[in-house]
PDB file of C-alpha atoms in Angstrom:
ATOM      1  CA  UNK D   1     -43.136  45.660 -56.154  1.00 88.00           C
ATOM      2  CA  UNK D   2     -45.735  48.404 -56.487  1.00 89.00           C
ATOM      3  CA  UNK D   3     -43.989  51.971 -56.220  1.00 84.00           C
ATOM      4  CA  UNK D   4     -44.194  53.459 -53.005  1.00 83.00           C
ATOM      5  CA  UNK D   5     -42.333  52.778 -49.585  1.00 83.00           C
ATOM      6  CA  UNK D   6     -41.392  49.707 -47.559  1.00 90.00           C
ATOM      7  CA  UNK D   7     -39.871  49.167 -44.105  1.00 92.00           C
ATOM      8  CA  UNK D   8     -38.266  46.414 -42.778  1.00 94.00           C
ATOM      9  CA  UNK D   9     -35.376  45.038 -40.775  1.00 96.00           C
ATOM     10  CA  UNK D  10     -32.394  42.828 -41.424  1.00 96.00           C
ATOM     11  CA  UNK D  11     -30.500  40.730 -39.210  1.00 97.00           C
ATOM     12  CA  UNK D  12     -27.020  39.597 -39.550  1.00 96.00           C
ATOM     13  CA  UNK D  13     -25.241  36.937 -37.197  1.00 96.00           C
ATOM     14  CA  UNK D  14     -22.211  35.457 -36.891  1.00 95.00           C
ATOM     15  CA  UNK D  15     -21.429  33.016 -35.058  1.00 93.00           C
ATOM     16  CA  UNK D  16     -18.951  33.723 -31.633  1.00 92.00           C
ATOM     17  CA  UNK D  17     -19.742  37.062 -31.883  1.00 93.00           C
ATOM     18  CA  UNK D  18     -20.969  38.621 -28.480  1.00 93.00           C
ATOM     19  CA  UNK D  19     -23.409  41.009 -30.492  1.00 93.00           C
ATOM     20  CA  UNK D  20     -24.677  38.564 -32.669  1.00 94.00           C
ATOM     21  CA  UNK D  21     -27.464  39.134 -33.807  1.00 94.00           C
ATOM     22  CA  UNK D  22     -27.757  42.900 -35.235  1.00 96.00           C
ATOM     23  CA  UNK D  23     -31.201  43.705 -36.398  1.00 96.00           C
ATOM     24  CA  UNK D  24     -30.898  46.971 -38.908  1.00 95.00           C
ATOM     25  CA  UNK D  25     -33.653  48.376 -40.205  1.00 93.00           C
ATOM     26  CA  UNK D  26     -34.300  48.948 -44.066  1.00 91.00           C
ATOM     27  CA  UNK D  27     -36.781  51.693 -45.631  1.00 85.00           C
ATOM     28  CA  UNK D  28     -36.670  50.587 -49.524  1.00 86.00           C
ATOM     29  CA  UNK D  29     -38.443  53.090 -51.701  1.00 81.00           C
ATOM     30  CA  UNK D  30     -39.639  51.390 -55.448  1.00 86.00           C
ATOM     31  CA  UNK D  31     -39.587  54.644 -57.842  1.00 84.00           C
ATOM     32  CA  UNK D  32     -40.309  55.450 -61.329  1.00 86.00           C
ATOM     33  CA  UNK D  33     -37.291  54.471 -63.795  1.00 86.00           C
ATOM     34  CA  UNK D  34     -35.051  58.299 -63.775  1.00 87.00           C
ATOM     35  CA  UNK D  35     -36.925  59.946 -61.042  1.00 92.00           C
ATOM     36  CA  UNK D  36     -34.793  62.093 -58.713  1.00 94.00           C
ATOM     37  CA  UNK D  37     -34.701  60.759 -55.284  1.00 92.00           C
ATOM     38  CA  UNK D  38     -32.786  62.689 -52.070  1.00 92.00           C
ATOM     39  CA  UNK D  39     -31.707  60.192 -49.469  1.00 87.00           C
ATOM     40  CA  UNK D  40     -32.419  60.098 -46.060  1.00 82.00           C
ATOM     41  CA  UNK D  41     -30.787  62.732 -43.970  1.00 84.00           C
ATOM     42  CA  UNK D  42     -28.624  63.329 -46.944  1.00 90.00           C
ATOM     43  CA  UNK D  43     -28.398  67.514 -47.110  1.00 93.00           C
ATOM     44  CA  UNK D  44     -25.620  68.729 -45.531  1.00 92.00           C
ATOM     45  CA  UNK D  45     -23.458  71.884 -44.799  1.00 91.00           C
ATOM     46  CA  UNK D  46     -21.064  72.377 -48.330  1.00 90.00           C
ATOM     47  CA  UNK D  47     -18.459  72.999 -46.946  1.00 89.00           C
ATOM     48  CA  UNK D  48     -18.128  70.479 -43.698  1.00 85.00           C
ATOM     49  CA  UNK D  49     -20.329  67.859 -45.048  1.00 84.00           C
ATOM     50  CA  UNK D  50     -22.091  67.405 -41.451  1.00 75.00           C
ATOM     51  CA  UNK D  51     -25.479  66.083 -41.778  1.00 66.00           C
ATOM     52  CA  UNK D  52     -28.688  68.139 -41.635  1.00 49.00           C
ATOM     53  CA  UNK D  53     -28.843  67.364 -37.984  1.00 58.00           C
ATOM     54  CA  UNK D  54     -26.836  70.652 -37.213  1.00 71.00           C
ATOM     55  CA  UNK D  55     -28.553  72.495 -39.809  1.00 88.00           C
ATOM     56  CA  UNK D  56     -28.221  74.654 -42.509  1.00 93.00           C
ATOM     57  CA  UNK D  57     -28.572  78.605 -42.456  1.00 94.00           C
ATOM     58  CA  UNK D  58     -29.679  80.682 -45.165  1.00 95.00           C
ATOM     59  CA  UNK D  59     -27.712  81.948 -47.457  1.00 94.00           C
ATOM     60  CA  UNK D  60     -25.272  79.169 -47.180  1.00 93.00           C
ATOM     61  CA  UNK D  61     -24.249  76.296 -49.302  1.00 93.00           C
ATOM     62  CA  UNK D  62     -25.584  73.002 -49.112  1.00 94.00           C
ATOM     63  CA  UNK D  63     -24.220  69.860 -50.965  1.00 94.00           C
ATOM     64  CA  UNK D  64     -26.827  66.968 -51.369  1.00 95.00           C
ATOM     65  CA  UNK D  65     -26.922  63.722 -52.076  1.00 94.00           C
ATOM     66  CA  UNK D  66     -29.146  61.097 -53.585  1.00 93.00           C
ATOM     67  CA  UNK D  67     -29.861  59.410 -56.956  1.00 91.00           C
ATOM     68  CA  UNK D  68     -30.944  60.797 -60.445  1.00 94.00           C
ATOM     69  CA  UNK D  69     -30.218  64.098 -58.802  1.00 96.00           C
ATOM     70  CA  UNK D  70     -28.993  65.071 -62.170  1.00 95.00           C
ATOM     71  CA  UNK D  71     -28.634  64.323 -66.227  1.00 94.00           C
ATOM     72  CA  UNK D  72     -25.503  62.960 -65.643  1.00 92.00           C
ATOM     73  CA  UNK D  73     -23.352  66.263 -66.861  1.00 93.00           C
ATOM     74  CA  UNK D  74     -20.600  67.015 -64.709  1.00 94.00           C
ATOM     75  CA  UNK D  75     -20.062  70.698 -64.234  1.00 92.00           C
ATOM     76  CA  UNK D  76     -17.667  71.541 -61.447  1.00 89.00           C
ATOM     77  CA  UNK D  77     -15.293  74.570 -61.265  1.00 81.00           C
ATOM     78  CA  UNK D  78     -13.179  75.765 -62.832  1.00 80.00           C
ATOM     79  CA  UNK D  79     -13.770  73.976 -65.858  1.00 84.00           C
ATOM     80  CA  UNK D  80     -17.634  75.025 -65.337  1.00 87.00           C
ATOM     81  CA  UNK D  81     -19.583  76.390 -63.207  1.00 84.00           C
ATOM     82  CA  UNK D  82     -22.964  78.755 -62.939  1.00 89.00           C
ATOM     83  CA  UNK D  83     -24.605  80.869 -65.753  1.00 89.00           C
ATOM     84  CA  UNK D  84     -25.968  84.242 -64.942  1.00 90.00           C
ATOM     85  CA  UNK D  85     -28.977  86.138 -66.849  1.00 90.00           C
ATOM     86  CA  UNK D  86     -29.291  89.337 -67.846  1.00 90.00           C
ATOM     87  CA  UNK D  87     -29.322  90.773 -64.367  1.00 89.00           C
ATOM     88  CA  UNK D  88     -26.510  88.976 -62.348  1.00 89.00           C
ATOM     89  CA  UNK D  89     -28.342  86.419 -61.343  1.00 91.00           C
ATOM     90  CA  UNK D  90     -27.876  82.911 -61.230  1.00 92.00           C
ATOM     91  CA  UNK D  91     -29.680  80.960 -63.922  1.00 91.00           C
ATOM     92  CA  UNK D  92     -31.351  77.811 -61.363  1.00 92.00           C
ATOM     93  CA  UNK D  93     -30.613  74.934 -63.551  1.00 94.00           C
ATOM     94  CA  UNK D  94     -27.540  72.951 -63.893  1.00 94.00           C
ATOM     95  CA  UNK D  95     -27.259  69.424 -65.416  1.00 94.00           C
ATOM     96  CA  UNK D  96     -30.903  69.228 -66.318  1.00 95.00           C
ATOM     97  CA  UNK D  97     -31.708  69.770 -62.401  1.00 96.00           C
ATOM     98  CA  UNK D  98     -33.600  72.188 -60.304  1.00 97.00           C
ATOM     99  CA  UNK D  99     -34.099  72.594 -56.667  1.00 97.00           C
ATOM    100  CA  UNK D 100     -36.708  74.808 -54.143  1.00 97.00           C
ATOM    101  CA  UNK D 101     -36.548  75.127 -50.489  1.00 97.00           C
ATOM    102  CA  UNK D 102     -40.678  75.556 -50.266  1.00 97.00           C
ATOM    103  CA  UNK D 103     -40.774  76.270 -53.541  1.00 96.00           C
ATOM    104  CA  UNK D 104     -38.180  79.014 -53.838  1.00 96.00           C
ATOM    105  CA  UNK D 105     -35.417  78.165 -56.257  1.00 96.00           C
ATOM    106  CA  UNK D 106     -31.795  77.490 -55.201  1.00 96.00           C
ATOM    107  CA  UNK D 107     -28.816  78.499 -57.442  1.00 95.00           C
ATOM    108  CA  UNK D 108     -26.840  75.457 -58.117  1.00 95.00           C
ATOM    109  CA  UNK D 109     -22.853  75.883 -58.188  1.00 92.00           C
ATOM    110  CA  UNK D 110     -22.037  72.628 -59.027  1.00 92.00           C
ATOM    111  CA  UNK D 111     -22.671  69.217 -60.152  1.00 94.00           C
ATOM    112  CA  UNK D 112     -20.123  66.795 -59.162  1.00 92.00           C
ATOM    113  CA  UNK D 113     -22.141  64.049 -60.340  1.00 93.00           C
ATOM    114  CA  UNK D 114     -25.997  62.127 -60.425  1.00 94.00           C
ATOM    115  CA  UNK D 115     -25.615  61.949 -56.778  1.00 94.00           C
ATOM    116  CA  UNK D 116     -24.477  64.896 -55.723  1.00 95.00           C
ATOM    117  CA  UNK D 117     -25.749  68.389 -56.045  1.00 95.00           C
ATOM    118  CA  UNK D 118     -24.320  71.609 -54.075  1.00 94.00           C
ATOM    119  CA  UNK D 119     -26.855  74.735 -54.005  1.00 95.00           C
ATOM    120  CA  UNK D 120     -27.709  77.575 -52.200  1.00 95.00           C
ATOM    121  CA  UNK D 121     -29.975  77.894 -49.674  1.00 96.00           C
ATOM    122  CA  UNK D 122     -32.328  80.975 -50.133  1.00 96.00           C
ATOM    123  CA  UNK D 123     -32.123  83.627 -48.375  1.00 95.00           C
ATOM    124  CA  UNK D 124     -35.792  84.377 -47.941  1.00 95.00           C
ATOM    125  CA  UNK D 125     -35.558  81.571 -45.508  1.00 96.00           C
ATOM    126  CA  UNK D 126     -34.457  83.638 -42.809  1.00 94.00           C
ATOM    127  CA  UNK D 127     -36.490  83.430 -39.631  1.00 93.00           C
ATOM    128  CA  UNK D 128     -38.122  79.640 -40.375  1.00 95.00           C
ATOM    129  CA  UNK D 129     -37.028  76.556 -38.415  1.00 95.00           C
ATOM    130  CA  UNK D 130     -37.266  74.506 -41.267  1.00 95.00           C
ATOM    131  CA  UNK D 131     -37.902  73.761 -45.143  1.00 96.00           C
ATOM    132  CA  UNK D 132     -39.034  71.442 -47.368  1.00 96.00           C
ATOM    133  CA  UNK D 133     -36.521  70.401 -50.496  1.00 96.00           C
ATOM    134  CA  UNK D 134     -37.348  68.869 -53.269  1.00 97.00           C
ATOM    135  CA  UNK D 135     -35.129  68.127 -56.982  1.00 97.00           C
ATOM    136  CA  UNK D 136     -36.628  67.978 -60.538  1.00 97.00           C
ATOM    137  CA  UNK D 137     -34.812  66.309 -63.294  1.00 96.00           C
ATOM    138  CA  UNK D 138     -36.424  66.147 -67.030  1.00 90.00           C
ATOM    139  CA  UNK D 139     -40.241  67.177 -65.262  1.00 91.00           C
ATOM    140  CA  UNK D 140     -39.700  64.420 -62.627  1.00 93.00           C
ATOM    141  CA  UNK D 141     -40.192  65.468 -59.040  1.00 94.00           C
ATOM    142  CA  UNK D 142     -38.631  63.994 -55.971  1.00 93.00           C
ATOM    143  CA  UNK D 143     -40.785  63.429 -52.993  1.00 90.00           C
ATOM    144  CA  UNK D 144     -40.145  66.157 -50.421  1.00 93.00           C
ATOM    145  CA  UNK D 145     -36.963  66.159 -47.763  1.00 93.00           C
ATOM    146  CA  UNK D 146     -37.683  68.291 -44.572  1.00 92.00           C
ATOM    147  CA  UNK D 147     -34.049  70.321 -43.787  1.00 94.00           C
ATOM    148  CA  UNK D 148     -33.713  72.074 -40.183  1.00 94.00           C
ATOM    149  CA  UNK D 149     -32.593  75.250 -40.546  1.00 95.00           C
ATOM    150  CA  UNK D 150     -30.945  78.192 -38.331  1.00 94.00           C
ATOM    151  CA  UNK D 151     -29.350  81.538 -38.816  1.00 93.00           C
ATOM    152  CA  UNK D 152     -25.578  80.220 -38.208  1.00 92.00           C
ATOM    153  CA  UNK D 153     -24.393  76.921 -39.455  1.00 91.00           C
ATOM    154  CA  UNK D 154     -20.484  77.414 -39.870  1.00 90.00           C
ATOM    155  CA  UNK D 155     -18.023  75.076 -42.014  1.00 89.00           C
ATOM    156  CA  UNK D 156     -14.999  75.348 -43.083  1.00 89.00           C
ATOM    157  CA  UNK D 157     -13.815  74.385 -46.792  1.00 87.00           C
ATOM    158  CA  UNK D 158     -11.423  71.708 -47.118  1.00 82.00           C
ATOM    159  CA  UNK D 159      -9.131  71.425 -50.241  1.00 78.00           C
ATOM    160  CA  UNK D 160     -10.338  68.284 -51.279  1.00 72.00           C
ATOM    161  CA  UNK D 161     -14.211  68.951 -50.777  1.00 67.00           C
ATOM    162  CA  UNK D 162     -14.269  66.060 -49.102  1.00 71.00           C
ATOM    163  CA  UNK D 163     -15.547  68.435 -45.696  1.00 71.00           C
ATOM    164  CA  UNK D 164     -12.555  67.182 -44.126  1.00 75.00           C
ATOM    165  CA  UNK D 165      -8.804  66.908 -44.292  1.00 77.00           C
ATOM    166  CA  UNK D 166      -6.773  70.288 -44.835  1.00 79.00           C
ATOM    167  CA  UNK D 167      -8.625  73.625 -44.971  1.00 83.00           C
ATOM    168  CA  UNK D 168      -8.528  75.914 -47.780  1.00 83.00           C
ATOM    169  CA  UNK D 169      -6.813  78.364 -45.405  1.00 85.00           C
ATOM    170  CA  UNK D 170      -3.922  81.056 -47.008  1.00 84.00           C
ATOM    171  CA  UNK D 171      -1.049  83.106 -45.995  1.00 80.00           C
ATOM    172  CA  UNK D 172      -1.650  86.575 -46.938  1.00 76.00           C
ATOM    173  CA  UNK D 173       2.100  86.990 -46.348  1.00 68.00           C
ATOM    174  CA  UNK D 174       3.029  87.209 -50.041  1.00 60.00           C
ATOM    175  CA  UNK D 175      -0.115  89.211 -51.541  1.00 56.00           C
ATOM    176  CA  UNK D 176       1.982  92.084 -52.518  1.00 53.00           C
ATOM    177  CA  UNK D 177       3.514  89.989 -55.636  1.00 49.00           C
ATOM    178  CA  UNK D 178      -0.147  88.119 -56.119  1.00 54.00           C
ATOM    179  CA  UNK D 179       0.533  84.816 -54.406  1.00 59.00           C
ATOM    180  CA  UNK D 180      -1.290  83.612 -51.262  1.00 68.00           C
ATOM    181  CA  UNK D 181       0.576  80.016 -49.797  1.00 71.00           C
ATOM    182  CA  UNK D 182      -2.129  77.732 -48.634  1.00 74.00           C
ATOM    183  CA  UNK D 183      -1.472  77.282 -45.369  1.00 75.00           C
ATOM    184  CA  UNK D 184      -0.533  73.330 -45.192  1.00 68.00           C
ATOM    185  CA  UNK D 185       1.830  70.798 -44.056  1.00 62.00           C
ATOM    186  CA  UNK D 186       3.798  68.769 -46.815  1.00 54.00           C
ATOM    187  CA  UNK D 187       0.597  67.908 -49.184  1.00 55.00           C
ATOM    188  CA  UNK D 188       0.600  65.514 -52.439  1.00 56.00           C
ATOM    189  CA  UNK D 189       4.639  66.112 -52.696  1.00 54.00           C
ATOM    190  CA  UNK D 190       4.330  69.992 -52.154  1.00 56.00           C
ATOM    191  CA  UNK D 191       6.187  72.288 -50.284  1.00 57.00           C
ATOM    192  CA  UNK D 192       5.178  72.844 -46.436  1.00 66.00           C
ATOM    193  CA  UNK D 193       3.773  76.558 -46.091  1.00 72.00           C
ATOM    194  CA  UNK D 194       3.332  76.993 -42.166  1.00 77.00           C
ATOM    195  CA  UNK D 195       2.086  79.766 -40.838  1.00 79.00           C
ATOM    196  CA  UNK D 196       4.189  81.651 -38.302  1.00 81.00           C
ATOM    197  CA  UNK D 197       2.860  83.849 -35.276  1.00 86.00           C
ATOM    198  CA  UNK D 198       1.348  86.934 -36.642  1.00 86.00           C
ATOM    199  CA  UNK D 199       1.052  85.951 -40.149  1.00 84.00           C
ATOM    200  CA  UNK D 200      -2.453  86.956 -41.346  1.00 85.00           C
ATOM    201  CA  UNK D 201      -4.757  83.920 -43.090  1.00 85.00           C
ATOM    202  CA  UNK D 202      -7.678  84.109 -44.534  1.00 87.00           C
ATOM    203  CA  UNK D 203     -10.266  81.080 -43.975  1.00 88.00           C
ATOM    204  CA  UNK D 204     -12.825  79.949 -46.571  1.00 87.00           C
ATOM    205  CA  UNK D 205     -16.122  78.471 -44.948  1.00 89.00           C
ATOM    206  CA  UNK D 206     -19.933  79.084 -45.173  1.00 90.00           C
ATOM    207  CA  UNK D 207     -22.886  79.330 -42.535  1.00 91.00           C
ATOM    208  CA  UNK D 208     -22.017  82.380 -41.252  1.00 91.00           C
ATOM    209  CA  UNK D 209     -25.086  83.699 -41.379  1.00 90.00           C
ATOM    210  CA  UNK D 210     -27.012  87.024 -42.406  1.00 90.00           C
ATOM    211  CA  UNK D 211     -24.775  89.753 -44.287  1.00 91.00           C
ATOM    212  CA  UNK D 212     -24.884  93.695 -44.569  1.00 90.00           C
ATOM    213  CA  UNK D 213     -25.868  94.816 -46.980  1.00 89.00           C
ATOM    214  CA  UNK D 214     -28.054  91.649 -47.671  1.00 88.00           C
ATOM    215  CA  UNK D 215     -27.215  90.137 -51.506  1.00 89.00           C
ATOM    216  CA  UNK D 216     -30.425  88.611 -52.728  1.00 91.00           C
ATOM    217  CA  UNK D 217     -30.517  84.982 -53.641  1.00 93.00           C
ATOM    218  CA  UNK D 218     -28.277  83.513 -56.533  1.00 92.00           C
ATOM    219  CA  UNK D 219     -26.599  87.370 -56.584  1.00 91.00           C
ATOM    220  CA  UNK D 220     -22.584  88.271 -56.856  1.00 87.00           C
ATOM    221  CA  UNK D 221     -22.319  90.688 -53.653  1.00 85.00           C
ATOM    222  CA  UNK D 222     -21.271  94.250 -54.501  1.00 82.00           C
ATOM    223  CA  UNK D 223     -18.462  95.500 -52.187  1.00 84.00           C
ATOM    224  CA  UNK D 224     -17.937  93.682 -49.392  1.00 88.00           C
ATOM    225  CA  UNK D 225     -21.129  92.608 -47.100  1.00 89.00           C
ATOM    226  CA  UNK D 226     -20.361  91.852 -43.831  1.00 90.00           C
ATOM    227  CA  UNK D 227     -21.277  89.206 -41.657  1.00 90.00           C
ATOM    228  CA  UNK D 228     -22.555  88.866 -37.869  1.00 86.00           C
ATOM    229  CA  UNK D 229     -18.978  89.408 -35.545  1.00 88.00           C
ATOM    230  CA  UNK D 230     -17.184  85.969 -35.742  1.00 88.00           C
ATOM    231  CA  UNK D 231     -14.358  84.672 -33.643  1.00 89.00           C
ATOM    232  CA  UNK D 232     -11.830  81.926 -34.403  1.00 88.00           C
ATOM    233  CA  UNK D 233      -9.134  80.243 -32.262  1.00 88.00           C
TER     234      UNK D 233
END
């Protein structure tokens, strides 16, 4: 096939069945050998893994996913994670891979592998309903993914990354002698670690939208920015 996209349907029966047939549609897109392609609806919130239909907010991380996204170099904390220049800032390419929201480039923390990717989303976003992504990889571009955006998009981390599962949620109760209990039920043959009423936790997430002071893009914050008021239950 020439390169470019094609749409079509297929249609499984089976006999008995009180369904039968299902007619699914199919968009098959016929790329260049290595170039970087995002899938469809496939940028989502980092930390909760729901799908760009809730949105993303700037500032926040984003995980997404695709093919050639990626050399192939797996750089994951804490065996590695992002390089900073000369001024604190994140360097914007990890893995042979760059991203832009409309051009502006997104830090990358991670690469878990060729089909995943997890950035930030720029702050200089702020105020737009949407953006346009795109990945490079060795000078090949993908084709643009619109994103919907909005100034709070919470999720919460989960231990695993997986978005769900138990939350990277600890028990302050033992700071004084430098250990924080994750806050979890019997997990992978360790100890329980309940919290009790009145125990202070701390919760990890992202989306929470705008800070003050603002930190610029790709930036370590310096003291402690704070975000819009935020409740929990």
């Amino acid at each position: 096939l020439a390169l470019g996209t094609y749409n079509g349907t297929i249609q499984v029966a089976a006999k008995g069945a009180s369904n039968t047939p299902v007619t699914i549609p199919v968009t098959l897109v016929v790329i260049t050998p290595g170039t970087p392609v995002i899938g469809q609806n496939a940028i989502a919130n980092g930390a909760s893994y729901a799908l760009t239909s809730r949105a993303l907010a700037p500032g926040s991380i984003a995980s997404i996913f695709g093919f050639n996204l990626s050399d192939g170099t797996v750089c994951v904390p804490d065996n590695c994670g992002p390089n900073f220049d000369s001024n604190g800032k994140v360097i914007p390419t990890m893995s042979g891979a760059q991203v832009t929201f409309n051009g502006i480039a997104a830090p990358i923390m991670s690469t878990p592998s060729s089909s995943q990717l997890n950035v930030q989303v720029p702050v200089e976003l702020a105020g737009l309903a949407s953006a346009s992504v795109q990945v490079t990889v060795n000078g090949q571009t993908s084709a643009p993914s619109p994103v919907s955006l909005t100034p709070f998009a919470p999720g919460l981390i989960s231990i695993d990354s997986s978005g769900q599962g138990q939350g990277a949620i600890l028990n302050d109760k033992d700071a004084n002698i430098g250990v924080k209990s994750l806050v979890a039920p019997l997990v992978s043959g360790s100890p329980a670690h309940p919290a009790a009423a009145g125990d202070v936790i701390e919760i990890y997430g992202t989306g929470l939208g705008a800070v003050t002071p603002q930190t610029p893009t790709g930036m370590r914050p310096s003291g402690l920015p704070q975000t819009a008021p935020v409740s929990a239950t």
